Amino acid sequence: MSDFLPGVPGDTVLAALKRSPGNEVDRGKFASPESSAALAVNAFGWFVERPSQMPPLPGVPMGKVDEVCVEAEMRFPWSGGRHPWLDAALTTGTTLVGVESKRYEPFRPGKTSVFSEAYDTRDWGQGMARYDAIRRALASGSQIYRCLDAVQLVKHAYGLKTQGIKRARGAVLVYLHAAPQAWANGKPVDPAAIARHEAEIVDFARAVKGDDVTFVAVRWRDLLAAWAKVPALAGHAAAVQERFGQL
């Protein structure tokens, strides 16, 4: 079975995956039945060569899409260190939309993620005060999320803010998440963890609401349901659902 669904330009997507520091293809993670990257690049990769066919994401303030990229880097205003990589970037005439996709990751044991000193020395602007506040709370340990990778989301927001200014566009950070009932091996996912993840998403969204980078949480099942209602996208939505199962 091909790694890519029909209509997805495999060579283009593969090159993008290999450019990213995670390089899940060479590390073998892309072939895993629980791969979040495989889900994201197959879903969004279909639009790389036909961006005008992508409708606005559910609940996301955006217009007609001019460009779709998978595995997109959002560079900070400095040269060294690591910079954020998003699963997809959608560019419209007025907006840069970054998509961070999660599938099983929120329900696995948490990984330690920290902010370097560079984040404290940078003035991200008054319009990022809420992201700044939650960054400081996460760094001090006064705010803890067990399922949501809030550190990663804050870094993505800063990257989108930087690139939005550079490209003279507003910025939106989309958290595209799943709530799988079972792992690939059939073992049930803890319902309490799913509920906790949902609650943490709501809490984070409330904390950063009103800042320059708009945060929108979208469920995978809602996105695929929206695509299924568009005749030109119904086949692709069905193919994603068939390949990746319950989301």
PDB file of C-alpha atoms in Angstrom:
ATOM      1  CA  MET A   1       0.000   0.000   0.000  1.00  0.00           C
ATOM      2  CA  SER A   2       1.280   3.458  -0.921  1.00  0.00           C
ATOM      3  CA  ASP A   3       2.162   5.883   1.854  1.00  0.00           C
ATOM      4  CA  PHE A   4       0.046   8.480   0.069  1.00  0.00           C
ATOM      5  CA  LEU A   5      -3.614   8.627  -0.860  1.00  0.00           C
ATOM      6  CA  PRO A   6      -4.777   9.118  -4.468  1.00  0.00           C
ATOM      7  CA  GLY A   7      -4.319  12.714  -5.575  1.00  0.00           C
ATOM      8  CA  VAL A   8      -1.536  13.457  -3.096  1.00  0.00           C
ATOM      9  CA  PRO A   9       1.682  14.439  -4.925  1.00  0.00           C
ATOM     10  CA  GLY A  10       3.959  11.926  -3.246  1.00  0.00           C
ATOM     11  CA  ASP A  11       7.297  13.305  -4.443  1.00  0.00           C
ATOM     12  CA  THR A  12       6.462  16.839  -3.338  1.00  0.00           C
ATOM     13  CA  VAL A  13       5.168  15.748   0.049  1.00  0.00           C
ATOM     14  CA  LEU A  14       8.075  13.363   0.596  1.00  0.00           C
ATOM     15  CA  ALA A  15      10.573  16.143  -0.125  1.00  0.00           C
ATOM     16  CA  ALA A  16       8.823  18.392   2.394  1.00  0.00           C
ATOM     17  CA  LEU A  17       8.897  15.676   5.046  1.00  0.00           C
ATOM     18  CA  LYS A  18      12.595  15.088   4.521  1.00  0.00           C
ATOM     19  CA  ARG A  19      13.350  18.806   4.907  1.00  0.00           C
ATOM     20  CA  SER A  20      11.836  18.950   8.373  1.00  0.00           C
ATOM     21  CA  PRO A  21      14.047  18.190  11.388  1.00  0.00           C
ATOM     22  CA  GLY A  22      11.730  15.390  12.523  1.00  0.00           C
ATOM     23  CA  ASN A  23      12.128  13.509   9.204  1.00  0.00           C
ATOM     24  CA  GLU A  24       9.618  10.849  10.210  1.00  0.00           C
ATOM     25  CA  VAL A  25      10.042   9.013   6.907  1.00  0.00           C
ATOM     26  CA  ASP A  26      13.686   8.027   7.395  1.00  0.00           C
ATOM     27  CA  ARG A  27      13.083   7.340  11.096  1.00  0.00           C
ATOM     28  CA  GLY A  28      10.263   4.926  10.229  1.00  0.00           C
ATOM     29  CA  LYS A  29       7.620   6.774  12.254  1.00  0.00           C
ATOM     30  CA  PHE A  30       5.667   7.786   9.155  1.00  0.00           C
ATOM     31  CA  ALA A  31       4.746   4.164   8.460  1.00  0.00           C
ATOM     32  CA  SER A  32       3.340   3.651  11.961  1.00  0.00           C
ATOM     33  CA  PRO A  33      -0.436   2.993  12.056  1.00  0.00           C
ATOM     34  CA  GLU A  34      -0.642   5.734  14.702  1.00  0.00           C
ATOM     35  CA  SER A  35       1.337   8.349  12.746  1.00  0.00           C
ATOM     36  CA  SER A  36      -0.074  11.847  13.069  1.00  0.00           C
ATOM     37  CA  ALA A  37       2.214  13.101  10.311  1.00  0.00           C
ATOM     38  CA  ALA A  38       0.847  10.551   7.837  1.00  0.00           C
ATOM     39  CA  LEU A  39      -2.692  11.692   8.595  1.00  0.00           C
ATOM     40  CA  ALA A  40      -1.874  15.391   8.236  1.00  0.00           C
ATOM     41  CA  VAL A  41       0.169  15.245   5.036  1.00  0.00           C
ATOM     42  CA  ASN A  42      -2.327  12.950   3.338  1.00  0.00           C
ATOM     43  CA  ALA A  43      -5.261  15.161   4.280  1.00  0.00           C
ATOM     44  CA  PHE A  44      -3.634  18.488   3.380  1.00  0.00           C
ATOM     45  CA  GLY A  45      -1.213  17.221   0.752  1.00  0.00           C
ATOM     46  CA  TRP A  46      -4.133  16.633  -1.616  1.00  0.00           C
ATOM     47  CA  PHE A  47      -4.533  20.436  -1.803  1.00  0.00           C
ATOM     48  CA  VAL A  48      -0.888  21.291  -2.496  1.00  0.00           C
ATOM     49  CA  GLU A  49      -1.480  21.286  -6.259  1.00  0.00           C
ATOM     50  CA  ARG A  50      -5.112  22.490  -6.021  1.00  0.00           C
ATOM     51  CA  PRO A  51      -5.205  25.090  -3.200  1.00  0.00           C
ATOM     52  CA  SER A  52      -8.262  26.870  -4.594  1.00  0.00           C
ATOM     53  CA  GLN A  53     -10.331  23.765  -3.845  1.00  0.00           C
ATOM     54  CA  MET A  54      -9.712  24.013  -0.106  1.00  0.00           C
ATOM     55  CA  PRO A  55     -12.685  25.560   1.690  1.00  0.00           C
ATOM     56  CA  PRO A  56     -12.233  27.528   4.927  1.00  0.00           C
ATOM     57  CA  LEU A  57     -11.565  25.265   7.892  1.00  0.00           C
ATOM     58  CA  PRO A  58     -14.567  24.970  10.255  1.00  0.00           C
ATOM     59  CA  GLY A  59     -14.741  27.989  12.550  1.00  0.00           C
ATOM     60  CA  VAL A  60     -11.539  29.512  11.188  1.00  0.00           C
ATOM     61  CA  PRO A  61     -11.547  33.142  10.004  1.00  0.00           C
ATOM     62  CA  MET A  62      -9.987  32.810   6.564  1.00  0.00           C
ATOM     63  CA  GLY A  63     -10.790  33.445   2.935  1.00  0.00           C
ATOM     64  CA  LYS A  64      -9.875  31.828  -0.366  1.00  0.00           C
ATOM     65  CA  VAL A  65      -6.702  29.758  -0.074  1.00  0.00           C
ATOM     66  CA  ASP A  66      -3.899  30.703  -2.461  1.00  0.00           C
ATOM     67  CA  GLU A  67      -1.199  28.293  -1.273  1.00  0.00           C
ATOM     68  CA  VAL A  68      -1.020  25.074   0.752  1.00  0.00           C
ATOM     69  CA  CYS A  69       2.265  23.799   2.168  1.00  0.00           C
ATOM     70  CA  VAL A  70       2.872  20.731   4.301  1.00  0.00           C
ATOM     71  CA  GLU A  71       5.652  20.599   6.903  1.00  0.00           C
ATOM     72  CA  ALA A  72       6.039  24.374   6.960  1.00  0.00           C
ATOM     73  CA  GLU A  73       8.717  26.184   8.950  1.00  0.00           C
ATOM     74  CA  MET A  74       7.768  29.389  10.781  1.00  0.00           C
ATOM     75  CA  ARG A  75      11.092  31.028  11.506  1.00  0.00           C
ATOM     76  CA  PHE A  76      11.630  33.230  14.542  1.00  0.00           C
ATOM     77  CA  PRO A  77      13.317  36.658  14.284  1.00  0.00           C
ATOM     78  CA  TRP A  78      16.711  35.109  15.011  1.00  0.00           C
ATOM     79  CA  SER A  79      18.979  32.796  13.060  1.00  0.00           C
ATOM     80  CA  GLY A  80      20.243  30.232  15.567  1.00  0.00           C
ATOM     81  CA  GLY A  81      18.386  27.576  17.506  1.00  0.00           C
ATOM     82  CA  ARG A  82      15.278  25.670  16.537  1.00  0.00           C
ATOM     83  CA  HIS A  83      12.306  27.171  14.782  1.00  0.00           C
ATOM     84  CA  PRO A  84       8.701  25.905  14.752  1.00  0.00           C
ATOM     85  CA  TRP A  85       7.489  23.471  12.098  1.00  0.00           C
ATOM     86  CA  LEU A  86       3.759  23.168  11.493  1.00  0.00           C
ATOM     87  CA  ASP A  87       1.994  20.254   9.826  1.00  0.00           C
ATOM     88  CA  ALA A  88       0.474  22.593   7.262  1.00  0.00           C
ATOM     89  CA  ALA A  89       0.410  26.271   6.344  1.00  0.00           C
ATOM     90  CA  LEU A  90      -2.442  27.814   4.379  1.00  0.00           C
ATOM     91  CA  THR A  91      -1.965  31.246   2.855  1.00  0.00           C
ATOM     92  CA  THR A  92      -4.815  33.530   1.823  1.00  0.00           C
ATOM     93  CA  GLY A  93      -4.755  37.113   0.625  1.00  0.00           C
ATOM     94  CA  THR A  94      -5.017  38.395   4.191  1.00  0.00           C
ATOM     95  CA  THR A  95      -4.164  35.530   6.524  1.00  0.00           C
ATOM     96  CA  LEU A  96      -1.477  32.991   7.332  1.00  0.00           C
ATOM     97  CA  VAL A  97      -3.068  29.889   8.855  1.00  0.00           C
ATOM     98  CA  GLY A  98      -0.794  27.403  10.617  1.00  0.00           C
ATOM     99  CA  VAL A  99      -2.113  23.926  11.372  1.00  0.00           C
ATOM    100  CA  GLU A 100      -0.780  21.762  14.192  1.00  0.00           C
ATOM    101  CA  SER A 101      -2.281  18.274  14.017  1.00  0.00           C
ATOM    102  CA  LYS A 102      -2.510  15.786  16.869  1.00  0.00           C
ATOM    103  CA  ARG A 103      -3.861  12.253  16.809  1.00  0.00           C
ATOM    104  CA  TYR A 104      -2.621   9.971  19.598  1.00  0.00           C
ATOM    105  CA  GLU A 105       0.076  12.212  21.057  1.00  0.00           C
ATOM    106  CA  PRO A 106      -2.067  13.850  23.778  1.00  0.00           C
ATOM    107  CA  PHE A 107      -2.825  10.458  25.298  1.00  0.00           C
ATOM    108  CA  ARG A 108       0.773   9.277  25.542  1.00  0.00           C
ATOM    109  CA  PRO A 109       3.042  10.053  28.516  1.00  0.00           C
ATOM    110  CA  GLY A 110       4.018  13.712  28.409  1.00  0.00           C
ATOM    111  CA  LYS A 111       7.386  14.853  27.121  1.00  0.00           C
ATOM    112  CA  THR A 112       9.415  17.574  28.779  1.00  0.00           C
ATOM    113  CA  SER A 113       9.290  20.745  26.713  1.00  0.00           C
ATOM    114  CA  VAL A 114      10.882  24.020  27.774  1.00  0.00           C
ATOM    115  CA  PHE A 115      11.469  27.572  26.592  1.00  0.00           C
ATOM    116  CA  SER A 116      14.998  28.762  25.991  1.00  0.00           C
ATOM    117  CA  GLU A 117      16.190  32.095  27.398  1.00  0.00           C
ATOM    118  CA  ALA A 118      15.703  33.666  23.987  1.00  0.00           C
ATOM    119  CA  TYR A 119      11.941  33.766  24.511  1.00  0.00           C
ATOM    120  CA  ASP A 120      12.352  35.987  27.573  1.00  0.00           C
ATOM    121  CA  THR A 121      14.683  38.433  25.879  1.00  0.00           C
ATOM    122  CA  ARG A 122      12.385  39.050  22.914  1.00  0.00           C
ATOM    123  CA  ASP A 123       9.600  41.639  22.933  1.00  0.00           C
ATOM    124  CA  TRP A 124       6.794  39.879  21.076  1.00  0.00           C
ATOM    125  CA  GLY A 125       4.583  42.962  21.147  1.00  0.00           C
ATOM    126  CA  GLN A 126       1.560  44.074  23.134  1.00  0.00           C
ATOM    127  CA  GLY A 127      -0.689  41.937  20.969  1.00  0.00           C
ATOM    128  CA  MET A 128       0.975  38.796  22.303  1.00  0.00           C
ATOM    129  CA  ALA A 129       0.638  39.626  26.013  1.00  0.00           C
ATOM    130  CA  ARG A 130      -1.653  36.673  26.711  1.00  0.00           C
ATOM    131  CA  TYR A 131       0.718  34.218  25.056  1.00  0.00           C
ATOM    132  CA  ASP A 132       3.542  35.825  27.039  1.00  0.00           C
ATOM    133  CA  ALA A 133       1.609  35.328  30.277  1.00  0.00           C
ATOM    134  CA  ILE A 134       0.915  31.664  29.656  1.00  0.00           C
ATOM    135  CA  ARG A 135       4.536  31.145  28.583  1.00  0.00           C
ATOM    136  CA  ARG A 136       5.711  32.512  31.918  1.00  0.00           C
ATOM    137  CA  ALA A 137       3.168  30.394  33.788  1.00  0.00           C
ATOM    138  CA  LEU A 138       4.271  27.247  31.962  1.00  0.00           C
ATOM    139  CA  ALA A 139       7.943  28.035  32.563  1.00  0.00           C
ATOM    140  CA  SER A 140       7.399  28.605  36.287  1.00  0.00           C
ATOM    141  CA  GLY A 141       5.204  25.537  36.721  1.00  0.00           C
ATOM    142  CA  SER A 142       2.217  27.540  37.934  1.00  0.00           C
ATOM    143  CA  GLN A 143       0.304  26.299  34.886  1.00  0.00           C
ATOM    144  CA  ILE A 144       0.460  22.616  33.986  1.00  0.00           C
ATOM    145  CA  TYR A 145      -1.210  20.784  31.123  1.00  0.00           C
ATOM    146  CA  ARG A 146      -1.059  16.999  31.170  1.00  0.00           C
ATOM    147  CA  CYS A 147      -2.371  16.273  27.663  1.00  0.00           C
ATOM    148  CA  LEU A 148      -2.075  19.515  25.716  1.00  0.00           C
ATOM    149  CA  ASP A 149       1.416  20.453  24.530  1.00  0.00           C
ATOM    150  CA  ALA A 150       0.917  24.122  25.363  1.00  0.00           C
ATOM    151  CA  VAL A 151       4.643  24.904  25.151  1.00  0.00           C
ATOM    152  CA  GLN A 152       4.649  23.828  21.516  1.00  0.00           C
ATOM    153  CA  LEU A 153       1.508  25.852  20.788  1.00  0.00           C
ATOM    154  CA  VAL A 154       2.998  29.022  22.272  1.00  0.00           C
ATOM    155  CA  LYS A 155       6.146  28.562  20.184  1.00  0.00           C
ATOM    156  CA  HIS A 156       3.993  28.066  17.080  1.00  0.00           C
ATOM    157  CA  ALA A 157       2.094  31.257  17.884  1.00  0.00           C
ATOM    158  CA  TYR A 158       5.324  33.255  18.110  1.00  0.00           C
ATOM    159  CA  GLY A 159       6.498  31.784  14.808  1.00  0.00           C
ATOM    160  CA  LEU A 160       3.208  32.646  13.124  1.00  0.00           C
ATOM    161  CA  LYS A 161       3.318  36.156  14.570  1.00  0.00           C
ATOM    162  CA  THR A 162       6.819  36.649  13.152  1.00  0.00           C
ATOM    163  CA  GLN A 163       5.963  35.316   9.716  1.00  0.00           C
ATOM    164  CA  GLY A 164       2.606  37.081   9.638  1.00  0.00           C
ATOM    165  CA  ILE A 165       4.362  40.423  10.062  1.00  0.00           C
ATOM    166  CA  LYS A 166       6.965  39.493   7.462  1.00  0.00           C
ATOM    167  CA  ARG A 167       4.264  38.522   4.964  1.00  0.00           C
ATOM    168  CA  ALA A 168       1.909  41.405   5.862  1.00  0.00           C
ATOM    169  CA  ARG A 169      -0.866  39.054   6.960  1.00  0.00           C
ATOM    170  CA  GLY A 170      -2.840  38.257  10.052  1.00  0.00           C
ATOM    171  CA  ALA A 171      -2.132  34.926  11.734  1.00  0.00           C
ATOM    172  CA  VAL A 172      -4.274  32.018  12.915  1.00  0.00           C
ATOM    173  CA  LEU A 173      -3.083  28.948  14.802  1.00  0.00           C
ATOM    174  CA  VAL A 174      -5.327  25.925  14.248  1.00  0.00           C
ATOM    175  CA  TYR A 175      -5.112  23.020  16.673  1.00  0.00           C
ATOM    176  CA  LEU A 176      -6.506  20.097  14.695  1.00  0.00           C
ATOM    177  CA  HIS A 177      -7.085  17.227  17.072  1.00  0.00           C
ATOM    178  CA  ALA A 178      -8.612  13.763  17.244  1.00  0.00           C
ATOM    179  CA  ALA A 179     -10.371  11.807  19.972  1.00  0.00           C
ATOM    180  CA  PRO A 180      -9.686   8.180  19.011  1.00  0.00           C
ATOM    181  CA  GLN A 181     -11.562   5.634  21.066  1.00  0.00           C
ATOM    182  CA  ALA A 182      -8.841   3.007  20.656  1.00  0.00           C
ATOM    183  CA  TRP A 183      -5.151   2.679  19.893  1.00  0.00           C
ATOM    184  CA  ALA A 184      -4.066   1.001  16.656  1.00  0.00           C
ATOM    185  CA  ASN A 185      -3.711  -2.306  18.526  1.00  0.00           C
ATOM    186  CA  GLY A 186      -7.346  -2.129  19.636  1.00  0.00           C
ATOM    187  CA  LYS A 187      -6.683  -1.197  23.254  1.00  0.00           C
ATOM    188  CA  PRO A 188      -9.135   1.519  24.397  1.00  0.00           C
ATOM    189  CA  VAL A 189      -7.864   5.053  24.889  1.00  0.00           C
ATOM    190  CA  ASP A 190      -8.608   6.221  28.434  1.00  0.00           C
ATOM    191  CA  PRO A 191     -11.870   8.238  28.222  1.00  0.00           C
ATOM    192  CA  ALA A 192     -10.691  10.362  31.149  1.00  0.00           C
ATOM    193  CA  ALA A 193      -7.637  11.402  29.140  1.00  0.00           C
ATOM    194  CA  ILE A 194      -9.828  12.386  26.186  1.00  0.00           C
ATOM    195  CA  ALA A 195     -12.029  14.502  28.464  1.00  0.00           C
ATOM    196  CA  ARG A 196      -8.987  16.083  30.130  1.00  0.00           C
ATOM    197  CA  HIS A 197      -7.505  16.951  26.740  1.00  0.00           C
ATOM    198  CA  GLU A 198     -10.735  18.655  25.688  1.00  0.00           C
ATOM    199  CA  ALA A 199     -10.860  20.635  28.934  1.00  0.00           C
ATOM    200  CA  GLU A 200      -7.255  21.763  28.528  1.00  0.00           C
ATOM    201  CA  ILE A 201      -7.943  22.935  24.973  1.00  0.00           C
ATOM    202  CA  VAL A 202     -10.818  25.080  26.241  1.00  0.00           C
ATOM    203  CA  ASP A 203      -8.638  26.483  29.029  1.00  0.00           C
ATOM    204  CA  PHE A 204      -5.791  27.368  26.667  1.00  0.00           C
ATOM    205  CA  ALA A 205      -8.145  28.957  24.137  1.00  0.00           C
ATOM    206  CA  ARG A 206      -9.658  31.108  26.869  1.00  0.00           C
ATOM    207  CA  ALA A 207      -6.210  32.149  28.103  1.00  0.00           C
ATOM    208  CA  VAL A 208      -4.980  33.453  24.724  1.00  0.00           C
ATOM    209  CA  LYS A 209      -8.251  34.805  23.324  1.00  0.00           C
ATOM    210  CA  GLY A 210      -7.877  38.325  21.984  1.00  0.00           C
ATOM    211  CA  ASP A 211      -4.178  38.178  21.094  1.00  0.00           C
ATOM    212  CA  ASP A 212      -2.818  38.860  17.614  1.00  0.00           C
ATOM    213  CA  VAL A 213      -2.505  35.164  16.753  1.00  0.00           C
ATOM    214  CA  THR A 214      -6.029  33.787  16.797  1.00  0.00           C
ATOM    215  CA  PHE A 215      -6.227  30.295  18.280  1.00  0.00           C
ATOM    216  CA  VAL A 216      -8.901  27.932  16.926  1.00  0.00           C
ATOM    217  CA  ALA A 217      -9.381  24.309  17.915  1.00  0.00           C
ATOM    218  CA  VAL A 218     -10.887  22.049  15.244  1.00  0.00           C
ATOM    219  CA  ARG A 219     -11.773  18.371  15.545  1.00  0.00           C
ATOM    220  CA  TRP A 220     -10.607  16.080  12.784  1.00  0.00           C
ATOM    221  CA  ARG A 221     -14.039  14.500  12.559  1.00  0.00           C
ATOM    222  CA  ASP A 222     -15.644  17.915  12.033  1.00  0.00           C
ATOM    223  CA  LEU A 223     -13.159  18.812   9.306  1.00  0.00           C
ATOM    224  CA  LEU A 224     -13.741  15.558   7.410  1.00  0.00           C
ATOM    225  CA  ALA A 225     -17.500  15.923   7.808  1.00  0.00           C
ATOM    226  CA  ALA A 226     -17.284  19.403   6.267  1.00  0.00           C
ATOM    227  CA  TRP A 227     -15.197  18.136   3.354  1.00  0.00           C
ATOM    228  CA  ALA A 228     -17.592  15.231   2.803  1.00  0.00           C
ATOM    229  CA  LYS A 229     -20.370  17.753   2.074  1.00  0.00           C
ATOM    230  CA  VAL A 230     -18.397  19.251  -0.824  1.00  0.00           C
ATOM    231  CA  PRO A 231     -18.868  17.092  -3.947  1.00  0.00           C
ATOM    232  CA  ALA A 232     -15.325  17.673  -5.212  1.00  0.00           C
ATOM    233  CA  LEU A 233     -13.851  16.711  -1.818  1.00  0.00           C
ATOM    234  CA  ALA A 234     -16.157  13.875  -0.785  1.00  0.00           C
ATOM    235  CA  GLY A 235     -13.936  11.189  -2.307  1.00  0.00           C
ATOM    236  CA  HIS A 236     -10.838  12.546  -0.602  1.00  0.00           C
ATOM    237  CA  ALA A 237     -12.603  12.822   2.765  1.00  0.00           C
ATOM    238  CA  ALA A 238     -13.773   9.216   2.426  1.00  0.00           C
ATOM    239  CA  ALA A 239     -10.266   8.050   1.536  1.00  0.00           C
ATOM    240  CA  VAL A 240      -8.799   9.763   4.603  1.00  0.00           C
ATOM    241  CA  GLN A 241     -11.474   8.213   6.818  1.00  0.00           C
ATOM    242  CA  GLU A 242     -10.941   4.749   5.340  1.00  0.00           C
ATOM    243  CA  ARG A 243      -7.148   4.902   5.709  1.00  0.00           C
ATOM    244  CA  PHE A 244      -7.008   6.376   9.203  1.00  0.00           C
ATOM    245  CA  GLY A 245     -10.227   5.140  10.767  1.00  0.00           C
ATOM    246  CA  GLN A 246     -12.075   6.680  13.660  1.00  0.00           C
ATOM    247  CA  LEU A 247     -10.792  10.145  14.528  1.00  0.00           C
TER     248      LEU A 247
END
